Tab-separated table of N, CA, C and O in Angstrom:
chain	number	residue	atom	x	y	z
A	329	MET	N	37.165	-86.374	-23.092
A	329	MET	CA	36.331	-85.292	-22.638
A	329	MET	C	37.209	-84.248	-21.956
A	329	MET	O	38.083	-84.574	-21.178
A	330	VAL	N	36.966	-82.977	-22.273
A	330	VAL	CA	37.746	-81.877	-21.723
A	330	VAL	C	36.824	-80.965	-20.930
A	330	VAL	O	35.728	-80.661	-21.366
A	331	GLU	N	37.278	-80.527	-19.758
A	331	GLU	CA	36.523	-79.575	-18.956
A	331	GLU	C	37.216	-78.235	-19.005
A	331	GLU	O	38.433	-78.161	-18.882
A	332	SER	N	36.447	-77.193	-19.199
A	332	SER	CA	37.006	-75.843	-19.167
A	332	SER	C	36.027	-74.933	-18.452
A	332	SER	O	34.897	-74.794	-18.875
A	333	ALA	N	36.474	-74.352	-17.363
A	333	ALA	CA	35.653	-73.416	-16.592
A	333	ALA	C	34.244	-73.958	-16.362
A	333	ALA	O	33.264	-73.302	-16.635
A	334	LEU	N	34.172	-75.173	-15.908
A	334	LEU	CA	32.923	-75.849	-15.575
A	334	LEU	C	32.074	-76.240	-16.778
A	334	LEU	O	30.947	-76.659	-16.629
A	335	ILE	N	32.585	-76.060	-17.961
A	335	ILE	CA	31.890	-76.507	-19.167
A	335	ILE	C	32.636	-77.728	-19.676
A	335	ILE	O	33.842	-77.702	-19.862
A	336	THR	N	31.894	-78.789	-19.897
A	336	THR	CA	32.493	-80.035	-20.367
A	336	THR	C	32.344	-80.119	-21.885
A	336	THR	O	31.275	-79.839	-22.426
A	337	TRP	N	33.435	-80.504	-22.531
A	337	TRP	CA	33.454	-80.647	-23.979
A	337	TRP	C	33.771	-82.090	-24.335
A	337	TRP	O	34.813	-82.606	-23.956
A	338	SER	N	32.882	-82.728	-25.091
A	338	SER	CA	33.175	-84.070	-25.585
A	338	SER	C	34.208	-83.951	-26.699
A	338	SER	O	34.448	-82.869	-27.240
A	339	ASP	N	34.804	-85.064	-27.045
A	339	ASP	CA	35.766	-85.060	-28.150
A	339	ASP	C	35.095	-84.611	-29.447
A	339	ASP	O	35.687	-83.860	-30.231
A	340	ASP	N	33.858	-85.071	-29.669
A	340	ASP	CA	33.124	-84.669	-30.880
A	340	ASP	C	32.853	-83.167	-30.886
A	340	ASP	O	33.004	-82.510	-31.920
A	341	GLU	N	32.449	-82.632	-29.736
A	341	GLU	CA	32.187	-81.192	-29.656
A	341	GLU	C	33.466	-80.390	-29.893
A	341	GLU	O	33.438	-79.363	-30.567
A	342	GLN	N	34.546	-80.860	-29.347
A	342	GLN	CA	35.809	-80.157	-29.537
A	342	GLN	C	36.194	-80.161	-31.019
A	342	GLN	O	36.651	-79.149	-31.550
A	343	ALA	N	35.976	-81.271	-31.691
A	343	ALA	CA	36.280	-81.357	-33.130
A	343	ALA	C	35.390	-80.395	-33.923
A	343	ALA	O	35.863	-79.719	-34.851
A	344	ILE	N	34.114	-80.313	-33.566
A	344	ILE	CA	33.181	-79.390	-34.230
A	344	ILE	C	33.645	-77.955	-34.011
A	344	ILE	O	33.677	-77.142	-34.942
A	345	ALA	N	34.021	-77.642	-32.785
A	345	ALA	CA	34.470	-76.296	-32.443
A	345	ALA	C	35.730	-75.930	-33.220
A	345	ALA	O	35.840	-74.817	-33.755
A	346	GLU	N	36.664	-76.842	-33.298
A	346	GLU	CA	37.915	-76.578	-34.019
A	346	GLU	C	37.657	-76.353	-35.506
A	346	GLU	O	38.245	-75.452	-36.116
A	347	GLU	N	36.781	-77.143	-36.088
A	347	GLU	CA	36.456	-76.998	-37.510
A	347	GLU	C	35.757	-75.666	-37.771
A	347	GLU	O	36.092	-74.950	-38.732
A	348	ALA	N	34.790	-75.306	-36.943
A	348	ALA	CA	34.071	-74.044	-37.111
A	348	ALA	C	35.031	-72.863	-36.951
A	348	ALA	O	34.977	-71.890	-37.715
A	349	PHE	N	35.912	-72.959	-35.974
A	349	PHE	CA	36.905	-71.920	-35.725
A	349	PHE	C	37.801	-71.739	-36.954
A	349	PHE	O	38.045	-70.614	-37.402
A	350	SER	N	38.269	-72.846	-37.518
A	350	SER	CA	39.131	-72.802	-38.704
A	350	SER	C	38.418	-72.173	-39.893
A	350	SER	O	39.012	-71.383	-40.643
A	351	CYS	N	37.148	-72.515	-40.078
A	351	CYS	CA	36.373	-71.937	-41.188
A	351	CYS	C	36.206	-70.429	-41.020
A	351	CYS	O	36.367	-69.667	-41.985
A	352	ALA	N	35.904	-69.996	-39.808
A	352	ALA	CA	35.737	-68.564	-39.548
A	352	ALA	C	37.055	-67.823	-39.758
A	352	ALA	O	37.078	-66.730	-40.336
A	353	TYR	N	38.141	-68.419	-39.317
A	353	TYR	CA	39.460	-67.803	-39.505
A	353	TYR	C	39.767	-67.656	-40.999
A	353	TYR	O	40.223	-66.599	-41.439
A	354	ALA	N	39.487	-68.695	-41.759
A	354	ALA	CA	39.736	-68.651	-43.205
A	354	ALA	C	38.906	-67.541	-43.853
A	354	ALA	O	39.401	-66.837	-44.750
A	355	ARG	N	37.662	-67.365	-43.421
A	355	ARG	CA	36.825	-66.299	-43.975
A	355	ARG	C	37.411	-64.922	-43.645
A	355	ARG	O	37.424	-64.027	-44.487
A	356	ALA	N	37.865	-64.757	-42.422
A	356	ALA	CA	38.446	-63.475	-42.015
A	356	ALA	C	39.703	-63.175	-42.821
A	356	ALA	O	39.907	-62.041	-43.278
A	357	VAL	N	40.523	-64.183	-43.032
A	357	VAL	CA	41.743	-64.004	-43.823
A	357	VAL	C	41.374	-63.626	-45.256
A	357	VAL	O	41.983	-62.728	-45.852
A	358	GLN	N	40.372	-64.276	-45.821
A	358	GLN	CA	39.944	-63.961	-47.191
A	358	GLN	C	39.462	-62.528	-47.298
A	358	GLN	O	39.720	-61.854	-48.301
A	359	THR	N	38.783	-62.049	-46.286
A	359	THR	CA	38.313	-60.664	-46.281
A	359	THR	C	39.498	-59.704	-46.318
A	359	THR	O	39.494	-58.737	-47.084
A	360	VAL	N	40.498	-59.988	-45.501
A	360	VAL	CA	41.692	-59.136	-45.487
A	360	VAL	C	42.397	-59.197	-46.845
A	360	VAL	O	42.801	-58.163	-47.394
A	361	ILE	N	42.539	-60.384	-47.391
A	361	ILE	CA	43.201	-60.538	-48.695
A	361	ILE	C	42.461	-59.748	-49.772
A	361	ILE	O	43.086	-59.049	-50.576
A	362	SER	N	41.146	-59.841	-49.790
A	362	SER	CA	40.355	-59.100	-50.789
A	362	SER	C	40.562	-57.597	-50.647
A	362	SER	O	40.725	-56.889	-51.648
A	363	THR	N	40.565	-57.131	-49.418
A	363	THR	CA	40.774	-55.708	-49.173
A	363	THR	C	42.167	-55.276	-49.615
A	363	THR	O	42.329	-54.242	-50.264
A	364	VAL	N	43.170	-56.073	-49.292
A	364	VAL	CA	44.543	-55.742	-49.664
A	364	VAL	C	44.693	-55.701	-51.183
A	364	VAL	O	45.320	-54.784	-51.729
A	365	ARG	N	44.115	-56.656	-51.861
A	365	ARG	CA	44.205	-56.665	-53.334
A	365	ARG	C	43.561	-55.412	-53.928
A	365	ARG	O	44.108	-54.784	-54.835
A	366	ARG	N	42.400	-55.075	-53.403
A	366	ARG	CA	41.695	-53.895	-53.910
A	366	ARG	C	42.499	-52.620	-53.619
A	366	ARG	O	42.678	-51.779	-54.494
A	367	GLU	N	43.001	-52.512	-52.407
A	367	GLU	CA	43.766	-51.317	-52.024
A	367	GLU	C	45.116	-51.244	-52.736
A	367	GLU	O	45.576	-50.159	-53.070
A	368	ALA	N	45.751	-52.393	-52.940
A	368	ALA	CA	47.063	-52.408	-53.602
A	368	ALA	C	46.967	-51.848	-55.015
A	368	ALA	O	47.911	-51.199	-55.490
A	369	ASP	N	45.847	-52.086	-55.664
A	369	ASP	CA	45.663	-51.568	-57.020
A	369	ASP	C	45.601	-50.045	-57.063
A	369	ASP	O	45.815	-49.448	-58.121
A	370	SER	N	45.308	-49.429	-55.935
A	370	SER	CA	45.179	-47.963	-55.929
A	370	SER	C	46.386	-47.262	-55.297
A	370	SER	O	46.352	-46.053	-55.105
A	371	ILE	N	47.427	-48.009	-54.984
A	371	ILE	CA	48.628	-47.384	-54.418
A	371	ILE	C	49.305	-46.559	-55.508
A	371	ILE	O	49.651	-47.070	-56.569
A	372	ASN	N	49.462	-45.275	-55.203
A	372	ASN	CA	50.119	-44.411	-56.177
A	372	ASN	C	51.088	-43.421	-55.533
A	372	ASN	O	51.657	-42.582	-56.217
A	373	ASN	N	51.247	-43.532	-54.210
A	373	ASN	CA	52.217	-42.674	-53.526
A	373	ASN	C	52.584	-43.309	-52.174
A	373	ASN	O	52.005	-44.331	-51.778
A	374	ALA	N	53.538	-42.722	-51.514
A	374	ALA	CA	54.011	-43.276	-50.239
A	374	ALA	C	52.898	-43.296	-49.195
A	374	ALA	O	52.779	-44.253	-48.416
A	375	GLN	N	52.086	-42.266	-49.176
A	375	GLN	CA	51.008	-42.203	-48.185
A	375	GLN	C	50.047	-43.387	-48.331
A	375	GLN	O	49.667	-44.009	-47.340
A	376	SER	N	49.656	-43.720	-49.536
A	376	SER	CA	48.741	-44.844	-49.734
A	376	SER	C	49.433	-46.177	-49.428
A	376	SER	O	48.807	-47.113	-48.953
A	377	LEU	N	50.740	-46.237	-49.672
A	377	LEU	CA	51.493	-47.439	-49.325
A	377	LEU	C	51.508	-47.649	-47.815
A	377	LEU	O	51.240	-48.747	-47.329
A	378	TRP	N	51.794	-46.590	-47.061
A	378	TRP	CA	51.845	-46.724	-45.596
A	378	TRP	C	50.460	-46.928	-45.007
A	378	TRP	O	50.311	-47.591	-43.982
A	379	ARG	N	49.438	-46.413	-45.656
A	379	ARG	CA	48.063	-46.654	-45.198
A	379	ARG	C	47.736	-48.145	-45.300
A	379	ARG	O	47.141	-48.725	-44.402
A	380	LEU	N	48.190	-48.764	-46.383
A	380	LEU	CA	47.977	-50.211	-46.531
A	380	LEU	C	48.774	-50.979	-45.468
A	380	LEU	O	48.275	-51.935	-44.875
A	381	HIS	N	49.976	-50.546	-45.228
A	381	HIS	CA	50.791	-51.168	-44.176
A	381	HIS	C	50.088	-51.057	-42.822
A	381	HIS	O	50.022	-52.030	-42.066
A	382	ASP	N	49.559	-49.890	-42.513
A	382	ASP	CA	48.852	-49.686	-41.243
A	382	ASP	C	47.618	-50.576	-41.156
A	382	ASP	O	47.323	-51.145	-40.096
A	383	TYR	N	46.890	-50.690	-42.263
A	383	TYR	CA	45.720	-51.569	-42.292
A	383	TYR	C	46.127	-53.000	-41.963
A	383	TYR	O	45.499	-53.668	-41.147
A	384	LEU	N	47.176	-53.476	-42.618
A	384	LEU	CA	47.636	-54.853	-42.374
A	384	LEU	C	48.078	-55.047	-40.927
A	384	LEU	O	47.758	-56.069	-40.305
A	385	SER	N	48.790	-54.090	-40.387
A	385	SER	CA	49.238	-54.188	-38.997
A	385	SER	C	48.048	-54.245	-38.044
A	385	SER	O	48.019	-55.058	-37.114
A	386	THR	N	47.061	-53.408	-38.304
A	386	THR	CA	45.861	-53.387	-37.470
A	386	THR	C	45.108	-54.710	-37.574
A	386	THR	O	44.692	-55.282	-36.563
A	387	GLN	N	44.940	-55.191	-38.797
A	387	GLN	CA	44.210	-56.449	-38.985
A	387	GLN	C	44.923	-57.619	-38.314
A	387	GLN	O	44.274	-58.497	-37.753
A	388	ARG	N	46.227	-57.630	-38.385
A	388	ARG	CA	46.969	-58.706	-37.714
A	388	ARG	C	46.709	-58.669	-36.217
A	388	ARG	O	46.437	-59.696	-35.583
A	389	HIS	N	46.757	-57.487	-35.631
A	389	HIS	CA	46.508	-57.332	-34.198
A	389	HIS	C	45.074	-57.759	-33.845
A	389	HIS	O	44.862	-58.502	-32.883
A	390	VAL	N	44.122	-57.314	-34.628
A	390	VAL	CA	42.712	-57.649	-34.393
A	390	VAL	C	42.499	-59.159	-34.499
A	390	VAL	O	41.859	-59.774	-33.640
A	391	MET	N	43.049	-59.763	-35.526
A	391	MET	CA	42.835	-61.200	-35.734
A	391	MET	C	43.526	-62.043	-34.671
A	391	MET	O	42.982	-63.045	-34.221
A	392	GLU	N	44.712	-61.629	-34.260
A	392	GLU	CA	45.393	-62.386	-33.209
A	392	GLU	C	44.614	-62.320	-31.902
A	392	GLU	O	44.603	-63.267	-31.129
A	393	GLY	N	43.948	-61.199	-31.655
A	393	GLY	CA	43.113	-61.082	-30.463
A	393	GLY	C	41.791	-61.811	-30.588
A	393	GLY	O	41.330	-62.450	-29.639
A	394	ARG	N	41.193	-61.758	-31.748
A	394	ARG	CA	39.881	-62.358	-31.974
A	394	ARG	C	39.948	-63.878	-32.065
A	394	ARG	O	39.092	-64.573	-31.535
A	395	PHE	N	40.946	-64.383	-32.725
A	395	PHE	CA	41.023	-65.818	-32.981
A	395	PHE	C	41.927	-66.498	-31.961
A	395	PHE	O	43.079	-66.815	-32.225
A	396	ASP	N	41.349	-66.702	-30.800
A	396	ASP	CA	42.046	-67.343	-29.687
A	396	ASP	C	41.259	-68.600	-29.321
A	396	ASP	O	40.187	-68.506	-28.731
A	397	PHE	N	41.778	-69.754	-29.710
A	397	PHE	CA	41.045	-70.999	-29.474
A	397	PHE	C	41.461	-71.604	-28.133
A	397	PHE	O	42.373	-72.402	-28.051
A	398	ARG	N	40.798	-71.141	-27.103
A	398	ARG	CA	40.909	-71.756	-25.786
A	398	ARG	C	39.483	-72.072	-25.349
A	398	ARG	O	38.625	-71.189	-25.350
A	399	LEU	N	39.250	-73.304	-25.002
A	399	LEU	CA	37.884	-73.735	-24.707
A	399	LEU	C	37.217	-72.906	-23.613
A	399	LEU	O	36.009	-72.689	-23.654
A	400	GLU	N	37.988	-72.407	-22.658
A	400	GLU	CA	37.363	-71.642	-21.570
A	400	GLU	C	36.741	-70.331	-22.052
A	400	GLU	O	35.879	-69.781	-21.377
A	401	GLY	N	37.120	-69.840	-23.202
A	401	GLY	CA	36.528	-68.605	-23.711
A	401	GLY	C	35.921	-68.729	-25.089
A	401	GLY	O	35.474	-67.737	-25.667
A	402	ILE	N	35.862	-69.932	-25.601
A	402	ILE	CA	35.458	-70.116	-26.997
A	402	ILE	C	33.992	-69.748	-27.254
A	402	ILE	O	33.651	-69.316	-28.356
A	403	LEU	N	33.124	-69.871	-26.262
A	403	LEU	CA	31.726	-69.493	-26.476
A	403	LEU	C	31.631	-67.996	-26.781
A	403	LEU	O	30.858	-67.581	-27.648
A	404	PHE	N	32.427	-67.181	-26.092
A	404	PHE	CA	32.451	-65.738	-26.364
A	404	PHE	C	33.023	-65.467	-27.758
A	404	PHE	O	32.524	-64.606	-28.478
A	405	VAL	N	34.065	-66.187	-28.106
A	405	VAL	CA	34.671	-66.033	-29.433
A	405	VAL	C	33.646	-66.380	-30.507
A	405	VAL	O	33.459	-65.626	-31.471
A	406	PHE	N	32.965	-67.503	-30.345
A	406	PHE	CA	31.966	-67.904	-31.334
A	406	PHE	C	30.839	-66.880	-31.431
A	406	PHE	O	30.378	-66.570	-32.529
A	407	ALA	N	30.395	-66.345	-30.303
A	407	ALA	CA	29.332	-65.339	-30.326
A	407	ALA	C	29.779	-64.114	-31.131
A	407	ALA	O	29.020	-63.581	-31.950
A	408	SER	N	30.998	-63.687	-30.923
A	408	SER	CA	31.544	-62.548	-31.656
A	408	SER	C	31.635	-62.853	-33.154
A	408	SER	O	31.286	-62.017	-33.989
A	409	LEU	N	32.073	-64.051	-33.495
A	409	LEU	CA	32.202	-64.437	-34.901
A	409	LEU	C	30.848	-64.542	-35.580
A	409	LEU	O	30.702	-64.188	-36.750
A	410	VAL	N	29.843	-65.022	-34.856
A	410	VAL	CA	28.478	-65.087	-35.401
A	410	VAL	C	27.979	-63.667	-35.643
A	410	VAL	O	27.431	-63.361	-36.710
A	411	LYS	N	28.185	-62.802	-34.658
A	411	LYS	CA	27.731	-61.416	-34.773
A	411	LYS	C	28.379	-60.720	-35.971
A	411	LYS	O	27.751	-59.906	-36.638
A	412	GLU	N	29.631	-61.043	-36.264
A	412	GLU	CA	30.357	-60.414	-37.357
A	412	GLU	C	30.192	-61.165	-38.684
A	412	GLU	O	30.890	-60.880	-39.658
A	413	ASN	N	29.280	-62.132	-38.716
A	413	ASN	CA	28.983	-62.917	-39.921
A	413	ASN	C	30.185	-63.691	-40.457
A	413	ASN	O	30.267	-63.950	-41.656
A	414	LEU	N	31.092	-64.049	-39.573
A	414	LEU	CA	32.216	-64.896	-39.961
A	414	LEU	C	31.927	-66.359	-39.657
A	414	LEU	O	32.671	-67.244	-40.080
A	415	LEU	N	30.861	-66.598	-38.917
A	415	LEU	CA	30.475	-67.947	-38.524
A	415	LEU	C	28.958	-68.033	-38.509
A	415	LEU	O	28.284	-67.107	-38.048
A	416	ASP	N	28.442	-69.120	-39.018
A	416	ASP	CA	27.005	-69.379	-39.000
A	416	ASP	C	26.724	-70.375	-37.887
A	416	ASP	O	27.469	-71.342	-37.726
A	417	LEU	N	25.661	-70.140	-37.137
A	417	LEU	CA	25.326	-71.046	-36.032
A	417	LEU	C	25.193	-72.498	-36.488
A	417	LEU	O	25.502	-73.416	-35.737
A	418	ARG	N	24.768	-72.702	-37.733
A	418	ARG	CA	24.618	-74.074	-38.236
A	418	ARG	C	25.951	-74.820	-38.282
A	418	ARG	O	25.987	-76.044	-38.234
A	419	GLU	N	27.052	-74.064	-38.369
A	419	GLU	CA	28.368	-74.693	-38.383
A	419	GLU	C	28.738	-75.258	-37.011
A	419	GLU	O	29.706	-76.001	-36.886
A	420	LEU	N	27.943	-74.922	-36.018
A	420	LEU	CA	28.170	-75.417	-34.663
A	420	LEU	C	27.199	-76.530	-34.289
A	420	LEU	O	27.160	-76.962	-33.138
A	421	ASP	N	26.413	-76.990	-35.270
A	421	ASP	CA	25.505	-78.107	-35.027
A	421	ASP	C	26.289	-79.286	-34.481
A	421	ASP	O	27.352	-79.627	-34.996
A	422	GLY	N	25.750	-79.872	-33.434
A	422	GLY	CA	26.429	-80.988	-32.786
A	422	GLY	C	26.934	-80.608	-31.410
A	422	GLY	O	27.252	-81.472	-30.598
A	423	LEU	N	27.003	-79.292	-31.152
A	423	LEU	CA	27.355	-78.858	-29.804
A	423	LEU	C	26.135	-79.019	-28.914
A	423	LEU	O	24.995	-78.983	-29.380
A	424	ASP	N	26.378	-79.150	-27.658
A	424	ASP	CA	25.332	-79.239	-26.638
A	424	ASP	C	24.366	-78.057	-26.794
A	424	ASP	O	24.791	-76.928	-27.086
A	425	ALA	N	23.067	-78.301	-26.609
A	425	ALA	CA	22.041	-77.270	-26.782
A	425	ALA	C	22.289	-76.065	-25.883
A	425	ALA	O	22.038	-74.920	-26.280
A	426	ASP	N	22.803	-76.290	-24.680
A	426	ASP	CA	23.089	-75.191	-23.754
A	426	ASP	C	24.199	-74.294	-24.304
A	426	ASP	O	24.116	-73.065	-24.233
A	427	LYS	N	25.233	-74.897	-24.876
A	427	LYS	CA	26.329	-74.119	-25.468
A	427	LYS	C	25.799	-73.284	-26.638
A	427	LYS	O	26.122	-72.101	-26.766
A	428	LEU	N	25.001	-73.900	-27.485
A	428	LEU	CA	24.432	-73.183	-28.632
A	428	LEU	C	23.542	-72.025	-28.180
A	428	LEU	O	23.598	-70.937	-28.760
A	429	ALA	N	22.752	-72.262	-27.150
A	429	ALA	CA	21.873	-71.205	-26.636
A	429	ALA	C	22.689	-70.027	-26.104
A	429	ALA	O	22.339	-68.855	-26.328
A	430	LYS	N	23.776	-70.310	-25.413
A	430	LYS	CA	24.636	-69.250	-24.889
A	430	LYS	C	25.271	-68.456	-26.022
A	430	LYS	O	25.313	-67.225	-25.984
A	431	ILE	N	25.782	-69.154	-27.025
A	431	ILE	CA	26.411	-68.486	-28.167
A	431	ILE	C	25.383	-67.593	-28.859
A	431	ILE	O	25.660	-66.427	-29.173
A	432	LYS	N	24.195	-68.133	-29.091
A	432	LYS	CA	23.148	-67.393	-29.776
A	432	LYS	C	22.756	-66.155	-28.983
A	432	LYS	O	22.652	-65.061	-29.537
A	433	ALA	N	22.580	-66.298	-27.688
A	433	ALA	CA	22.192	-65.155	-26.843
A	433	ALA	C	23.290	-64.091	-26.822
A	433	ALA	O	23.002	-62.894	-26.961
A	434	MET	N	24.546	-64.508	-26.667
A	434	MET	CA	25.640	-63.535	-26.601
A	434	MET	C	25.863	-62.834	-27.940
A	434	MET	O	26.322	-61.694	-27.973
A	435	SER	N	25.539	-63.497	-29.031
A	435	SER	CA	25.756	-62.890	-30.349
A	435	SER	C	24.792	-61.759	-30.641
A	435	SER	O	24.993	-60.998	-31.598
A	436	ARG	N	23.780	-61.619	-29.832
A	436	ARG	CA	22.791	-60.550	-30.020
A	436	ARG	C	23.259	-59.221	-29.463
A	436	ARG	O	22.656	-58.195	-29.722
A	437	PHE	N	24.299	-59.228	-28.668
A	437	PHE	CA	24.759	-57.988	-28.005
A	437	PHE	C	25.939	-57.391	-28.689
A	437	PHE	O	26.748	-57.955	-29.278
């Protein structure tokens, strides 16, 4: 059992959280890959090449900030991922009802 900022996580809950986090990360990566493939097909000059480079740099920064698996802030991360349709609340089944309620409420904002 792990405690983070007064929230207790069972081993099972931590495993559920890690799996859901990994699935959401994989979806985000797939989105970037799809965009890069589509944009790469339209590169026809230096400007479009550097635009793709800038997109990739921005996405890397965004993803490194968004995908931070620390239990003390993971409820906020999950709420953001639910809001952005990268995570479905059903993927968090097995978490304590209070944790799920917090994630659901925060994802509305």
